PDB file of C-alpha atoms in Angstrom:
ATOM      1  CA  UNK A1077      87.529  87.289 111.125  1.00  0.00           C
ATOM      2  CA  UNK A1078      87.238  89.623 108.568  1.00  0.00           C
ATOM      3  CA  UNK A1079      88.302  89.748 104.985  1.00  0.00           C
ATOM      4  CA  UNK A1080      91.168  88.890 102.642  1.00  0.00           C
ATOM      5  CA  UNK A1081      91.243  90.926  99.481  1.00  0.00           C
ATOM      6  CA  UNK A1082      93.605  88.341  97.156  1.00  0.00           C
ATOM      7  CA  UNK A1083      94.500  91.155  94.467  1.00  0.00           C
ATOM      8  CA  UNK A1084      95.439  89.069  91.375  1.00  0.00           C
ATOM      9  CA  UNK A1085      96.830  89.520  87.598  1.00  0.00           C
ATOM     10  CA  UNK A1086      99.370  88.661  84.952  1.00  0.00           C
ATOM     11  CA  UNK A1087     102.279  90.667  85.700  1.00  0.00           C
ATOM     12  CA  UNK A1088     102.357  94.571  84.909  1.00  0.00           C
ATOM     13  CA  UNK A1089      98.691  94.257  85.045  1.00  0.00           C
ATOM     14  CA  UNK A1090      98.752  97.351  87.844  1.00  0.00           C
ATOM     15  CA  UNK A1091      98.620  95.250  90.866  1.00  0.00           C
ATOM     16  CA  UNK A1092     101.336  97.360  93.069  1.00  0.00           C
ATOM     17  CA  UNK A1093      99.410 100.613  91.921  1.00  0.00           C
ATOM     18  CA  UNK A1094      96.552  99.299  93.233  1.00  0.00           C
ATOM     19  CA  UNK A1095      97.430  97.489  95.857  1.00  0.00           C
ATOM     20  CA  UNK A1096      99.088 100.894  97.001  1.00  0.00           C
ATOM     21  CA  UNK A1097      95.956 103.083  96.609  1.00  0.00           C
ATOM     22  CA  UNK A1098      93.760 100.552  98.067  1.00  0.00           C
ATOM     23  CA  UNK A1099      95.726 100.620 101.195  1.00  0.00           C
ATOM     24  CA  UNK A1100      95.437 104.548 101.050  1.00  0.00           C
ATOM     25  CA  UNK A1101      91.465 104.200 101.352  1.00  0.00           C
ATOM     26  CA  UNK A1102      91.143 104.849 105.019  1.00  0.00           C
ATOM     27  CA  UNK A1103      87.202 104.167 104.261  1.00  0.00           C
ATOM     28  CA  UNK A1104      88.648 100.126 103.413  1.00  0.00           C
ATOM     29  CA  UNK A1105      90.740 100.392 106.478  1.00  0.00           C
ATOM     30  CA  UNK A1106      92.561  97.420 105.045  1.00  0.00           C
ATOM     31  CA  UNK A1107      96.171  96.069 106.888  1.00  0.00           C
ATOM     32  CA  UNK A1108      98.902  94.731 105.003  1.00  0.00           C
ATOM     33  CA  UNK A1109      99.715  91.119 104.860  1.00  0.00           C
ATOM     34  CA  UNK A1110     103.116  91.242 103.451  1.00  0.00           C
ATOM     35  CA  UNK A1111     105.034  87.751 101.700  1.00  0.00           C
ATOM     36  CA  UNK A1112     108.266  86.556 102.126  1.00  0.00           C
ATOM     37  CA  UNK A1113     110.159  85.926  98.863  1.00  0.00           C
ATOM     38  CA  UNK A1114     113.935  84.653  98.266  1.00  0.00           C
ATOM     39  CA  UNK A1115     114.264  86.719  95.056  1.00  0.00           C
ATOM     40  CA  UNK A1116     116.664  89.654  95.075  1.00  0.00           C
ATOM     41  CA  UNK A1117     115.398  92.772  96.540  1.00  0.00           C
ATOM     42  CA  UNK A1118     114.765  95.326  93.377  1.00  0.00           C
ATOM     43  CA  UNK A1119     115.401  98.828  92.951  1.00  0.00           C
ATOM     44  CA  UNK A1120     113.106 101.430  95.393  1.00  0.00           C
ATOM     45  CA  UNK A1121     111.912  98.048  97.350  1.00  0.00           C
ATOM     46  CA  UNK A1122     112.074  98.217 100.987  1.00  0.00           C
ATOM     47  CA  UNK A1123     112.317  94.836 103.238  1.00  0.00           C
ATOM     48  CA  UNK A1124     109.221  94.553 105.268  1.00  0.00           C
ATOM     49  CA  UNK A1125     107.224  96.549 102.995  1.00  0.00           C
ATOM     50  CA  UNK A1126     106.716  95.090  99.234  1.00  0.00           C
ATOM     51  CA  UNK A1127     108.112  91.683 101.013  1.00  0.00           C
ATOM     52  CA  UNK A1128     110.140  90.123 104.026  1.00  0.00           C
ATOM     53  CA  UNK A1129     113.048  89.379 101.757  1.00  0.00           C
ATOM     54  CA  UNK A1130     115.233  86.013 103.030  1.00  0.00           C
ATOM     55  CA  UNK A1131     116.978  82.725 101.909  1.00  0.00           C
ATOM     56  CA  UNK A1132     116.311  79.481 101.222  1.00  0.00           C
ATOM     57  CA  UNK A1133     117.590  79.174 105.021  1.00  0.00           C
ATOM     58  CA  UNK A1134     114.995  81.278 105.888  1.00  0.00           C
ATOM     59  CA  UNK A1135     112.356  79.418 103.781  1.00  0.00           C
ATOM     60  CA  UNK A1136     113.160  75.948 105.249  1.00  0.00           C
ATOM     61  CA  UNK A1137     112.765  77.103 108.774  1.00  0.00           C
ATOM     62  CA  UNK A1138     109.214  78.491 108.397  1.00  0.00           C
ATOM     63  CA  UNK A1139     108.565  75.346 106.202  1.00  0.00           C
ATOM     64  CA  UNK A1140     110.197  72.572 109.299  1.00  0.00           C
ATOM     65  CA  UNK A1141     107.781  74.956 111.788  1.00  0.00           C
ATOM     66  CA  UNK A1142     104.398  74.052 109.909  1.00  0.00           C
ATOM     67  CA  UNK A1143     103.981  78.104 109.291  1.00  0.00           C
ATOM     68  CA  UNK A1144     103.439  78.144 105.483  1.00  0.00           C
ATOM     69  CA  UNK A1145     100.069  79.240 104.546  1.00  0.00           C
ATOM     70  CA  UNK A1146     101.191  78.892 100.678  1.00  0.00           C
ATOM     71  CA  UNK A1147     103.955  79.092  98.619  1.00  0.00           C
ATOM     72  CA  UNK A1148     105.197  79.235  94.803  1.00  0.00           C
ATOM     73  CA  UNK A1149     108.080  77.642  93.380  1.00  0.00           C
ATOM     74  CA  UNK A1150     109.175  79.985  90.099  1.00  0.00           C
ATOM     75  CA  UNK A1151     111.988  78.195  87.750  1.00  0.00           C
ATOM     76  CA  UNK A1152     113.620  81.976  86.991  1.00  0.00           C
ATOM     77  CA  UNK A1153     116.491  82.828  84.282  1.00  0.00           C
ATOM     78  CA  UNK A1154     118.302  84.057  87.850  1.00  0.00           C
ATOM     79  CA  UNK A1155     117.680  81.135  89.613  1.00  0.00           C
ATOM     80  CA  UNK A1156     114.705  79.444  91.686  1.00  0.00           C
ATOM     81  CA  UNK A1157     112.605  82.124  93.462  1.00  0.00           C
ATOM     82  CA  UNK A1158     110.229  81.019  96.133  1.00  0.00           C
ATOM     83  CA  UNK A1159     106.965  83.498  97.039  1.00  0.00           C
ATOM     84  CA  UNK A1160     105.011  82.581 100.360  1.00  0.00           C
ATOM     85  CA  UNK A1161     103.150  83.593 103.401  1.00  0.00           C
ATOM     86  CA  UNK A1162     103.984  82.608 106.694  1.00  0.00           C
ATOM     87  CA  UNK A1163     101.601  82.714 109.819  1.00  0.00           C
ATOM     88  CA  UNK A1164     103.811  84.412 111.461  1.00  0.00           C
ATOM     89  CA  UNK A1165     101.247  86.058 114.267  1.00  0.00           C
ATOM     90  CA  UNK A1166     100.875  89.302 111.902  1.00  0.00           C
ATOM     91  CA  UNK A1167      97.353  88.391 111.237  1.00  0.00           C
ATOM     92  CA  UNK A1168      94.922  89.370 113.255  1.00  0.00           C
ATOM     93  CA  UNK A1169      91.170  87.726 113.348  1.00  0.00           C
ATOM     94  CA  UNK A1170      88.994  91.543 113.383  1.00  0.00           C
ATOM     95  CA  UNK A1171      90.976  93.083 110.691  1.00  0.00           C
ATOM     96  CA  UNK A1172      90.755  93.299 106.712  1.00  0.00           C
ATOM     97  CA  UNK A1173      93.409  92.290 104.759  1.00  0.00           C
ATOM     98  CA  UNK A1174      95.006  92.809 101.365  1.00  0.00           C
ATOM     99  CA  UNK A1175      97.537  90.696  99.639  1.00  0.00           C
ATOM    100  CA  UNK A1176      98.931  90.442  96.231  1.00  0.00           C
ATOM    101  CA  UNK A1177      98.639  86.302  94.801  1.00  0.00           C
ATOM    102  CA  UNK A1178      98.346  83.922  92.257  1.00  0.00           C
ATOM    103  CA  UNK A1179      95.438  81.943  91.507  1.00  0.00           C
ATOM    104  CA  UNK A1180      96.965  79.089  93.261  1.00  0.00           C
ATOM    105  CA  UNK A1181      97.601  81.066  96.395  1.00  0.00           C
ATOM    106  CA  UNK A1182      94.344  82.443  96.169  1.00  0.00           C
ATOM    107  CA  UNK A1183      92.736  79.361  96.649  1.00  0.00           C
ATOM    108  CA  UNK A1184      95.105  77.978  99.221  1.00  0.00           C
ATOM    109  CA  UNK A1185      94.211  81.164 101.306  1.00  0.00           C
ATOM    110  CA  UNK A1186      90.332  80.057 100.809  1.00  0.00           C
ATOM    111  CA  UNK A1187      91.328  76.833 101.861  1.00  0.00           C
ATOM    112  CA  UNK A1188      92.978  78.208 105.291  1.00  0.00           C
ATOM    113  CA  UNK A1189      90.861  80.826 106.287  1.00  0.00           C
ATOM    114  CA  UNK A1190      87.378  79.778 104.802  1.00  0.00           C
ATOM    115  CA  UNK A1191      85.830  80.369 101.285  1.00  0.00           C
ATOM    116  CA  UNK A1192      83.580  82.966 102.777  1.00  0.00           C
ATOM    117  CA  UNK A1193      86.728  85.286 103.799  1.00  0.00           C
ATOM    118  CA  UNK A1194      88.881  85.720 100.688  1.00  0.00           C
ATOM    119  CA  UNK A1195      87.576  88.376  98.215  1.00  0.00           C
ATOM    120  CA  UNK A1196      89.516  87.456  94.755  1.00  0.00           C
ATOM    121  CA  UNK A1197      90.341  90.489  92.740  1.00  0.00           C
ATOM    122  CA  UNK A1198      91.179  89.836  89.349  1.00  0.00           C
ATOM    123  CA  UNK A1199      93.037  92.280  86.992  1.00  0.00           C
ATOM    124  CA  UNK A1200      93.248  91.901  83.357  1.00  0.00           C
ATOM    125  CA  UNK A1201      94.941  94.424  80.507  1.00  0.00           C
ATOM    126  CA  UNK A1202      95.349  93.385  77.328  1.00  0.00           C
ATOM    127  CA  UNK A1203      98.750  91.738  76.374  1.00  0.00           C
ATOM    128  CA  UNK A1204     100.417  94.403  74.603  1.00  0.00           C
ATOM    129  CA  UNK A1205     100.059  97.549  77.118  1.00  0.00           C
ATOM    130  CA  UNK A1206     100.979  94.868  79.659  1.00  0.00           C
ATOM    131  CA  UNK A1207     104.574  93.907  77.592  1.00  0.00           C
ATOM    132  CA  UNK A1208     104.935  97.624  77.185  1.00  0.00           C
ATOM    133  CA  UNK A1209     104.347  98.598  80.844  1.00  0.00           C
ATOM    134  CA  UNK A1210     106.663  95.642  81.566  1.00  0.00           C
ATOM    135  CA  UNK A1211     109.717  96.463  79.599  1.00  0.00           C
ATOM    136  CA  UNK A1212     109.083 100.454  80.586  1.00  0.00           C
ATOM    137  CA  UNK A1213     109.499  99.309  84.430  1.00  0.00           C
ATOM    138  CA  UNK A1214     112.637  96.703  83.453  1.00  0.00           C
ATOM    139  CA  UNK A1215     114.522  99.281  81.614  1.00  0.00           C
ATOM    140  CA  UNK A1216     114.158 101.511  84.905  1.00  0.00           C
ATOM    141  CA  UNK A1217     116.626  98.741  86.756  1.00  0.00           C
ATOM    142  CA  UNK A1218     119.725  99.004  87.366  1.00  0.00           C
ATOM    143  CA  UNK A1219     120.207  95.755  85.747  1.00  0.00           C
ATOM    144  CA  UNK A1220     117.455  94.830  83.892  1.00  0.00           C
ATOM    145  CA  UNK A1221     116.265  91.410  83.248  1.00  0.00           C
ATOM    146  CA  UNK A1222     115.098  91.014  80.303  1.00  0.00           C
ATOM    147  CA  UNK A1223     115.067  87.211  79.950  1.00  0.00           C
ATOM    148  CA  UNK A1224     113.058  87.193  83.267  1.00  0.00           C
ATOM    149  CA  UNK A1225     110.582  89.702  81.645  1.00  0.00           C
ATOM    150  CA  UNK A1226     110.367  87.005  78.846  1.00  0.00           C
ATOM    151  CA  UNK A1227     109.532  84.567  80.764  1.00  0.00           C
ATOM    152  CA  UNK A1228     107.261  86.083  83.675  1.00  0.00           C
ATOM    153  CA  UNK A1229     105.233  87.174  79.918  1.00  0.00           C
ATOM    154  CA  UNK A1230     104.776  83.848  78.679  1.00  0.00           C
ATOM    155  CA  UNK A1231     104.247  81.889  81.880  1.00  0.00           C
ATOM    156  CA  UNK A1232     101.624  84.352  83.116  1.00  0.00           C
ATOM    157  CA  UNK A1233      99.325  82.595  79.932  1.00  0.00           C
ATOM    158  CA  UNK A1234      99.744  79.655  81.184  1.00  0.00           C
ATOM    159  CA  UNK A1235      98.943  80.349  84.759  1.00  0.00           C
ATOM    160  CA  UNK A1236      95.865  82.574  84.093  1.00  0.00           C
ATOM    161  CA  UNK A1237      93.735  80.791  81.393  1.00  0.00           C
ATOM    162  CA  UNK A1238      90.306  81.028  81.374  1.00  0.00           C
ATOM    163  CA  UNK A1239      89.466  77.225  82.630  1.00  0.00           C
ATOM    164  CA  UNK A1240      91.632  77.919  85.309  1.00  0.00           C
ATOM    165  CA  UNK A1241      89.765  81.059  86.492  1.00  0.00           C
ATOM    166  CA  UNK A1242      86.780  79.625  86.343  1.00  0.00           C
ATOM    167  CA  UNK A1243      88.003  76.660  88.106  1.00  0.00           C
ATOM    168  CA  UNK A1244      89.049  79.046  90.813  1.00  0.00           C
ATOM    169  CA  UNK A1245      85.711  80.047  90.981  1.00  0.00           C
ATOM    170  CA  UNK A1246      86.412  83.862  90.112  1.00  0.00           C
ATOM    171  CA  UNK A1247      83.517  85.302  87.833  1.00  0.00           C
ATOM    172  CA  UNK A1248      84.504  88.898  87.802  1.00  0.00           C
ATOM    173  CA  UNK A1249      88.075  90.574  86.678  1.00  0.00           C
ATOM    174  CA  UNK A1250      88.534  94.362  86.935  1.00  0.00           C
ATOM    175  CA  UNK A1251      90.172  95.803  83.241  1.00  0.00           C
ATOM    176  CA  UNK A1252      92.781  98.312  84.031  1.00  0.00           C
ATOM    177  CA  UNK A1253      93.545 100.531  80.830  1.00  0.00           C
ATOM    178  CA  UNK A1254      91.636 103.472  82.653  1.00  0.00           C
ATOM    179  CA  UNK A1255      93.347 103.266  86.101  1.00  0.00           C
ATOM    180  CA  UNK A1256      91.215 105.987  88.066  1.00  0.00           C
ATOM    181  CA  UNK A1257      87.997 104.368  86.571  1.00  0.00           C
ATOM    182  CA  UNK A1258      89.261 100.477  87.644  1.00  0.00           C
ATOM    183  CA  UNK A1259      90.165 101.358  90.859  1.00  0.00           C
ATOM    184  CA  UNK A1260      86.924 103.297  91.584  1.00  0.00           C
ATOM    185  CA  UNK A1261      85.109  99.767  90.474  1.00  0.00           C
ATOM    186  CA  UNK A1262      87.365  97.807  92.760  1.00  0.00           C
ATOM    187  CA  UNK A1263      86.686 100.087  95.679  1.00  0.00           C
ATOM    188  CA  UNK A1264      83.106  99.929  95.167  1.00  0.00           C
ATOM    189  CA  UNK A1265      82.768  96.281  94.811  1.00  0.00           C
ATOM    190  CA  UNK A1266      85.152  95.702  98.068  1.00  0.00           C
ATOM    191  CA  UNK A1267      82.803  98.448  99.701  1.00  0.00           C
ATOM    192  CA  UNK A1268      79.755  96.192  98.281  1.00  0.00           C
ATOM    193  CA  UNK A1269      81.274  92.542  99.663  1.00  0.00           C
ATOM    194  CA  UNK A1270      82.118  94.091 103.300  1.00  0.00           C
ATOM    195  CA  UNK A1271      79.016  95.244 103.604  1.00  0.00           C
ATOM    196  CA  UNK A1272      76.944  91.800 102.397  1.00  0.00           C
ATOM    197  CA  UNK A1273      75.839  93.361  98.864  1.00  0.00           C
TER     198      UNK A1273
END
């Protein structure tokens, strides 16, 4: 089989900017492997593309047919919103793959596929560009959220501290204030771990 990239961050680190030039590398030649979520579709999101958007409905059927690689529970101010993958025959064993995740999924991808096949890809900015860049993108919505924002911010400390990095096993994270030079790093160092380096 060949790799999973597990592109990771707090949110409005960059990860969808990167994720989406990454996948424009034809060098990489990465595939897509694409979550379901039961959070409401946002504005300039496309089913099948950012996610496979469904229901709780939807979740419980994958979940009675054993076809959860990993999921995430989120306590919203909309609501409970569930993030997971589903082996849903998309993956192929030759192929690369890249997927946006969490520590946790991270490490239950690792723990499905094989240590040796999941490439973690940290991103860290430092708090304040990151609440900027995050209420820039909310105030673009139709509807912004800005509880949610509130709450993604402070949760995203919790979930990414350093002991639980480490405990991951992730020694490296990739600073994005200078995207062009971040994304040249990450390319090199996914260049570096395809080809043994």
């Amino acid at each position: 089989m060949g790799k999973i990239i597990c592109l990771m961050g707090k949110s409005a680190v960059g990860k969808d900017s990167v994720f989406k030039e990454l996948l424009e590398d034809r060098a990489l030649g990465l595939s897509v492997i694409v979550s379901y979520t039961t959070r409401p579709i946002r504005d300039g999101e496309c089913n099948g593309v950012e996610y496979f958007f469904t229901d709780e409905a939807g979740y419980e059927r994958y979940k009675a047919e054993g076809k959860i690689i990993e999921e995430r529970l989120y306590h919203t101010m909309c609501g409970p919103w569930r993030y997971f993958t589903v082996d849903d025959g998309r993956i192929k064993a030759q192929e690369n793959y890249l997927v946006i995740g969490t520590l946790e999924s991270y490490q239950k991808f690792r723990k499905y596929f094989g240590e040796e096949k999941v490439l973690p890809i940290l991103l860290k900015v430092d708090d304040g560009i990151r609440l900027q860049r995050a209420l820039d993108r909310e105030r673009k919505q139709e509807q912004p959220k800005y509880e949610e924002l509130c709450r993604r911010f402070l949760a995203d400390s919790e979930d990414f501290t350093m002991e639980k990095i480490k405990a991951a096993g992730i020694v490296r994270q990739f600073i994005n204030e200078d995207f062009k030079h971040c994304l040249e790093e990450i390319q090199e160092y996914i260049r570096g771990q395809m080809n043994g380096n």
